[in-house]
Amino acid sequence: MLVITYAFWGASTILLFWASFVKVQRQLGIDTGQGKSFGMVDAGRGLIAAVLASSSVYLLDWFLEVDADVASKAHFTDALQWIIGIFSLVTILSALLVWWLLEDGDSEVSTTRLSLKGVRQAMTNRSIWQQAIIVMCAYVGYKCTDDFSLYAKDTFQYNDVEAARLAAITFWARPVAAVVSGLMADRWVTSKVVIWCFFITIIGSVLISLGVFQIGAEVMVLITVTSTGAAIYGLRGIYFALFEESQVPMYLTGSGAGLVSLVGYTPDVFMGPLMGIILDHNPGAIGHQYLFAVLAGFSVVGLLTSFAFRQRARTL
């Protein structure tokens, strides 16, 4: 049942949702600016995720009715069912808000027949492939942010609370970084901000991979981890705004977003096993150094691809 449920979630949240979601953000950015549109939406996603994650802890404690140390399996089952029900209600309310409040201003496209023509056009567009590589390299960074707290524990002997506090700081940096990167993208050029974000990510990941921080350098660790995380979240906030800079037609946004996502989100497939192999075979600080060396390598690829994307966009 879990396999069927997860397959349904994959189909409903990706097949029926994701490309349309990206296209709507681009449409909203026609008046507000692409950077603001994508940055503000990702900031909102990060903020809502943080609020829901924090709320779930309080909801679990509320619905357990007894202390967690003595709660039975039945208590946890009942509490989890209530939480799932509440989150399902939030999703349904979100769907109703979209139905009532979001206008479809692309009426001439909505009357065309469904075909693979847009996909074929997207596959022959070099800028879309470059954007896909940029998203993939940025998403490797996003997956590596999961390692920040474990890195602090294994390298600097942080306890669970201190490590969680460090992870929380980077987690709450996401909405701020997304908004700032969006504003900067509209003020300058999106690809230029992407280049700077990759550059900051390279510096932070190289410093960590070289093992330059020792016990007692907590302030420098905090600055490095926070700035690296902010750069990664900044990339996440604006990399789909690159569609406008490369002048991808609006009608091709859905197909382009699908192709970019197909390549760009492959770290969801390989980064989990890769992180596990690196950390399991290299216990302690050295494993995290190797992992951030991998991040530095992907970031260099992302940086070089961003330069190529920018050069091509200038000729369009």
Coordinates of C-alpha atoms in Angstrom, one line a residue, residues 2-309:
L2 CA 2.9 2.4 0.7
V3 CA 4.3 1.7 -2.7
I4 CA 1.0 2.4 -4.4
T5 CA 0.5 5.5 -2.2
Y6 CA 3.9 6.9 -3.1
A7 CA 3.4 6.2 -6.8
F8 CA 0.1 8.1 -6.6
W9 CA 1.8 11.0 -4.9
G10 CA 4.5 11.0 -7.6
A11 CA 2.0 11.1 -10.4
S12 CA -0.3 13.7 -8.8
T13 CA 2.4 16.1 -7.6
I14 CA 4.8 15.8 -10.6
L15 CA 2.8 14.7 -13.7
L16 CA -0.2 16.8 -13.0
F17 CA 1.3 19.7 -11.1
W18 CA 5.0 20.6 -11.5
A19 CA 5.2 21.9 -15.1
S20 CA 2.0 23.9 -14.6
F21 CA 3.3 25.3 -11.3
V22 CA 6.5 26.6 -13.0
K23 CA 4.5 28.0 -15.9
V24 CA 2.2 29.9 -13.5
Q25 CA 5.1 31.4 -11.7
R26 CA 6.5 32.6 -15.1
Q27 CA 3.1 34.1 -16.0
L28 CA 2.9 35.9 -12.7
G29 CA 6.4 37.3 -13.3
I30 CA 5.3 39.1 -16.4
D31 CA 4.2 42.0 -14.3
T32 CA 6.2 41.6 -11.1
G33 CA 9.5 40.4 -12.6
Q34 CA 10.7 36.9 -13.1
G35 CA 13.2 37.0 -10.2
K36 CA 10.6 38.3 -7.8
S37 CA 8.0 35.8 -8.9
F38 CA 10.2 32.7 -8.6
G39 CA 12.1 34.0 -5.5
M40 CA 9.0 34.9 -3.6
V41 CA 7.3 31.6 -4.4
D42 CA 10.3 29.5 -3.3
A43 CA 10.5 31.7 -0.2
G44 CA 6.9 31.0 0.5
R45 CA 7.5 27.3 0.0
G46 CA 10.4 27.3 2.4
L47 CA 8.4 29.3 5.0
I48 CA 5.4 27.0 4.7
A49 CA 7.5 23.9 4.9
A50 CA 9.2 25.2 8.0
V51 CA 5.9 26.2 9.6
L52 CA 4.3 22.8 8.8
A53 CA 7.4 20.9 10.0
S54 CA 7.4 22.8 13.3
S55 CA 3.6 22.5 13.6
S56 CA 3.7 18.7 13.1
V57 CA 5.9 18.4 16.3
Y58 CA 3.3 20.3 18.4
L59 CA 0.4 18.4 16.7
L60 CA 2.0 15.1 17.5
D61 CA 2.5 16.1 21.2
W62 CA -1.1 17.4 21.3
F63 CA -2.8 14.3 19.8
L64 CA -0.7 11.8 21.7
E65 CA -2.6 12.6 24.9
V66 CA 0.1 10.9 26.9
D67 CA 3.8 11.4 27.3
A68 CA 5.8 10.2 24.3
D69 CA 8.0 8.1 26.6
V70 CA 5.1 5.9 27.6
A71 CA 2.9 6.2 24.5
S72 CA 2.0 2.9 22.8
K73 CA 2.0 2.1 19.1
A74 CA -1.8 2.7 19.1
H75 CA -1.3 6.2 20.5
F76 CA 1.2 7.1 17.8
T77 CA -1.0 5.6 15.1
D78 CA -4.0 7.6 16.1
A79 CA -1.9 10.8 16.4
L80 CA -0.3 10.3 13.0
Q81 CA -3.7 9.7 11.4
W82 CA -4.9 13.1 12.8
I83 CA -1.8 14.8 11.4
I84 CA -2.1 13.2 8.0
G85 CA -5.8 14.3 8.0
I86 CA -4.9 17.9 8.8
F87 CA -2.2 18.0 6.1
S88 CA -4.6 16.5 3.6
L89 CA -7.1 19.2 4.5
V90 CA -4.4 21.9 3.9
T91 CA -3.8 20.4 0.4
I92 CA -7.5 20.3 -0.4
L93 CA -7.9 24.0 0.7
S94 CA -4.8 24.9 -1.5
A95 CA -6.5 23.3 -4.5
L96 CA -9.7 25.3 -3.8
L97 CA -7.7 28.5 -3.6
V98 CA -6.1 27.8 -6.9
W99 CA -9.5 27.1 -8.5
W100 CA -11.0 30.3 -7.1
L101 CA -8.2 32.8 -7.2
L102 CA -5.8 31.9 -9.9
E103 CA -6.8 33.2 -13.4
D104 CA -5.8 31.3 -16.5
G105 CA -4.6 34.1 -18.8
D106 CA -3.2 31.8 -21.5
S107 CA -6.5 31.0 -23.2
E108 CA -5.1 30.7 -26.7
V109 CA -2.7 27.9 -25.6
S110 CA -5.4 26.0 -23.6
T111 CA -7.4 25.4 -26.8
T112 CA -4.5 23.7 -28.7
R113 CA -4.4 19.9 -28.9
L114 CA -2.2 18.0 -26.6
S115 CA 0.9 16.8 -28.5
L116 CA 4.6 16.1 -28.2
K117 CA 5.5 19.0 -30.4
G118 CA 6.5 21.2 -27.5
V119 CA 8.7 18.4 -26.1
R120 CA 10.5 18.0 -29.4
Q121 CA 11.1 21.8 -29.6
A122 CA 12.4 21.8 -26.0
M123 CA 14.8 19.0 -26.8
T124 CA 16.4 20.9 -29.6
N125 CA 16.9 24.1 -27.5
R126 CA 20.5 24.2 -26.3
S127 CA 19.6 26.8 -23.6
I128 CA 17.1 24.4 -22.0
W129 CA 19.7 21.7 -21.8
Q130 CA 22.2 24.1 -20.2
Q131 CA 19.5 25.2 -17.7
A132 CA 18.9 21.5 -16.9
I133 CA 22.6 21.0 -16.0
I134 CA 22.5 24.2 -13.9
V135 CA 19.5 22.9 -12.0
M136 CA 21.1 19.5 -11.5
C137 CA 24.3 21.0 -10.1
A138 CA 22.3 23.3 -7.8
Y139 CA 20.1 20.5 -6.6
V140 CA 23.2 18.5 -5.6
G141 CA 23.9 21.4 -3.3
Y142 CA 20.4 21.3 -2.0
K143 CA 20.7 17.6 -1.2
C144 CA 24.0 18.3 0.6
T145 CA 22.4 20.7 3.0
D146 CA 21.0 17.7 4.7
D147 CA 24.5 16.9 5.8
F148 CA 25.2 20.2 7.7
S149 CA 24.0 18.9 11.1
L150 CA 25.8 15.6 10.9
Y151 CA 29.0 17.3 9.7
A152 CA 28.9 19.5 12.8
K153 CA 28.4 16.4 15.1
D154 CA 31.1 14.3 13.5
T155 CA 33.7 17.0 13.1
F156 CA 33.2 19.4 16.0
Q157 CA 31.5 17.1 18.6
Y158 CA 28.3 19.2 18.6
N159 CA 25.6 17.5 20.6
D160 CA 22.1 16.8 19.1
V161 CA 20.7 20.2 20.2
E162 CA 23.6 22.2 18.9
A163 CA 23.6 20.4 15.6
A164 CA 19.9 20.8 15.2
R165 CA 20.3 24.5 15.9
L166 CA 22.8 24.9 13.2
A167 CA 20.6 23.0 10.7
A168 CA 17.6 25.2 11.8
I169 CA 19.6 28.4 11.0
T170 CA 20.3 27.2 7.5
F171 CA 16.8 26.0 7.1
W172 CA 15.3 29.3 8.0
A173 CA 17.8 31.0 5.7
R174 CA 16.0 29.6 2.7
P175 CA 13.1 32.1 2.4
V176 CA 15.5 35.0 3.0
A177 CA 17.9 33.8 0.4
A178 CA 15.2 33.1 -2.1
V179 CA 13.7 36.6 -1.8
V180 CA 17.1 38.3 -1.9
S181 CA 18.3 36.3 -5.0
G182 CA 15.0 37.1 -6.7
L183 CA 15.3 40.8 -6.2
M184 CA 18.9 40.7 -7.3
A185 CA 18.0 38.7 -10.4
D186 CA 15.5 41.4 -11.4
R187 CA 17.9 44.3 -10.7
W188 CA 20.7 42.7 -12.6
V189 CA 20.5 39.5 -14.7
T190 CA 19.4 36.1 -13.5
S191 CA 22.4 34.2 -14.9
K192 CA 24.8 36.7 -13.2
V193 CA 23.2 36.0 -9.8
V194 CA 23.4 32.2 -10.6
I195 CA 27.1 32.6 -11.3
W196 CA 27.7 34.4 -8.0
C197 CA 25.7 31.8 -6.1
F198 CA 27.8 28.9 -7.6
F199 CA 31.0 30.9 -6.8
I200 CA 30.0 31.2 -3.1
T201 CA 29.0 27.5 -3.0
I202 CA 32.4 26.6 -4.4
I203 CA 34.3 28.6 -1.8
G204 CA 32.3 27.2 1.1
S205 CA 32.4 23.6 -0.1
V206 CA 36.1 23.8 -0.8
L207 CA 36.9 25.2 2.7
I208 CA 34.9 22.4 4.3
S209 CA 36.5 19.7 2.0
L210 CA 40.0 20.9 2.9
G211 CA 39.3 20.4 6.6
V212 CA 40.5 23.9 7.5
F213 CA 38.1 24.3 10.4
Q214 CA 39.1 22.8 13.7
I215 CA 37.3 22.5 17.1
G216 CA 37.0 26.0 18.4
A217 CA 36.3 27.6 15.1
E218 CA 32.5 27.6 15.6
V219 CA 32.0 31.1 14.4
M220 CA 33.8 30.5 11.1
V221 CA 31.8 27.2 10.7
L222 CA 28.6 29.0 11.3
I223 CA 29.5 31.7 8.7
T224 CA 30.7 29.2 6.1
V225 CA 27.7 26.8 6.5
T226 CA 25.1 29.6 6.5
S227 CA 26.6 31.5 3.5
T228 CA 26.9 28.2 1.6
G229 CA 23.4 27.2 2.4
A230 CA 22.1 30.7 1.5
A231 CA 23.8 30.5 -1.9
I232 CA 22.3 27.1 -2.5
Y233 CA 18.9 28.3 -1.6
G234 CA 19.4 31.4 -3.7
L235 CA 20.0 29.1 -6.7
R236 CA 16.9 27.1 -5.9
G237 CA 14.9 30.3 -5.8
I238 CA 15.8 31.6 -9.3
Y239 CA 17.1 28.8 -11.6
F240 CA 13.7 28.5 -13.3
A241 CA 13.7 32.3 -14.0
L242 CA 16.4 31.5 -16.6
F243 CA 13.6 30.7 -19.0
E244 CA 12.9 34.4 -19.6
E245 CA 16.6 35.3 -20.1
S246 CA 17.0 32.6 -22.8
Q247 CA 13.8 33.8 -24.4
V248 CA 12.0 30.4 -24.2
P249 CA 8.5 31.1 -25.6
M250 CA 5.7 31.1 -23.0
Y251 CA 3.9 28.3 -24.7
L252 CA 7.0 26.1 -24.4
T253 CA 7.4 26.7 -20.7
G254 CA 5.6 23.5 -19.6
S255 CA 7.6 21.2 -21.9
G256 CA 10.8 23.1 -21.0
A257 CA 10.1 22.8 -17.3
G258 CA 9.5 19.0 -17.8
L259 CA 12.8 18.5 -19.6
V260 CA 14.8 20.7 -17.1
S261 CA 13.2 18.8 -14.2
L262 CA 13.8 15.4 -15.7
V263 CA 17.6 16.1 -15.8
G264 CA 17.8 18.6 -13.0
Y265 CA 16.2 16.5 -10.3
T266 CA 18.2 13.4 -10.9
P267 CA 20.1 14.0 -7.7
D268 CA 17.0 12.7 -6.0
V269 CA 18.0 9.4 -7.5
F270 CA 21.7 9.2 -7.0
M271 CA 22.7 11.6 -4.2
G272 CA 21.1 9.7 -1.4
P273 CA 23.0 6.4 -2.2
L274 CA 26.2 8.4 -3.0
M275 CA 26.1 10.3 0.3
G276 CA 25.5 7.0 2.1
I277 CA 28.5 5.3 0.4
I278 CA 30.8 8.2 1.0
L279 CA 29.9 8.6 4.7
D280 CA 29.7 4.9 5.5
H281 CA 33.1 4.1 4.0
N282 CA 34.8 7.2 5.5
P283 CA 33.7 7.6 9.1
G284 CA 34.2 10.9 10.9
A285 CA 35.2 14.2 9.5
I286 CA 37.0 12.8 6.4
G287 CA 33.7 11.5 4.9
H288 CA 32.1 14.9 5.1
Q289 CA 35.2 16.4 3.5
Y290 CA 34.9 14.0 0.5
L291 CA 31.1 14.8 0.2
F292 CA 31.7 18.5 0.0
A293 CA 34.5 17.9 -2.5
V294 CA 31.8 16.2 -4.6
L295 CA 29.6 19.3 -4.1
A296 CA 32.6 21.6 -5.1
G297 CA 33.0 19.5 -8.3
F298 CA 29.3 19.8 -9.3
S299 CA 29.4 23.5 -8.4
V300 CA 32.3 24.1 -10.8
V301 CA 30.3 22.3 -13.6
G302 CA 27.3 24.5 -12.7
L303 CA 29.5 27.6 -12.8
L304 CA 31.0 26.8 -16.2
T305 CA 27.6 25.9 -17.6
S306 CA 26.2 29.2 -16.3
F307 CA 28.9 31.1 -18.1
A308 CA 28.1 29.3 -21.3
F309 CA 24.3 29.9 -20.8

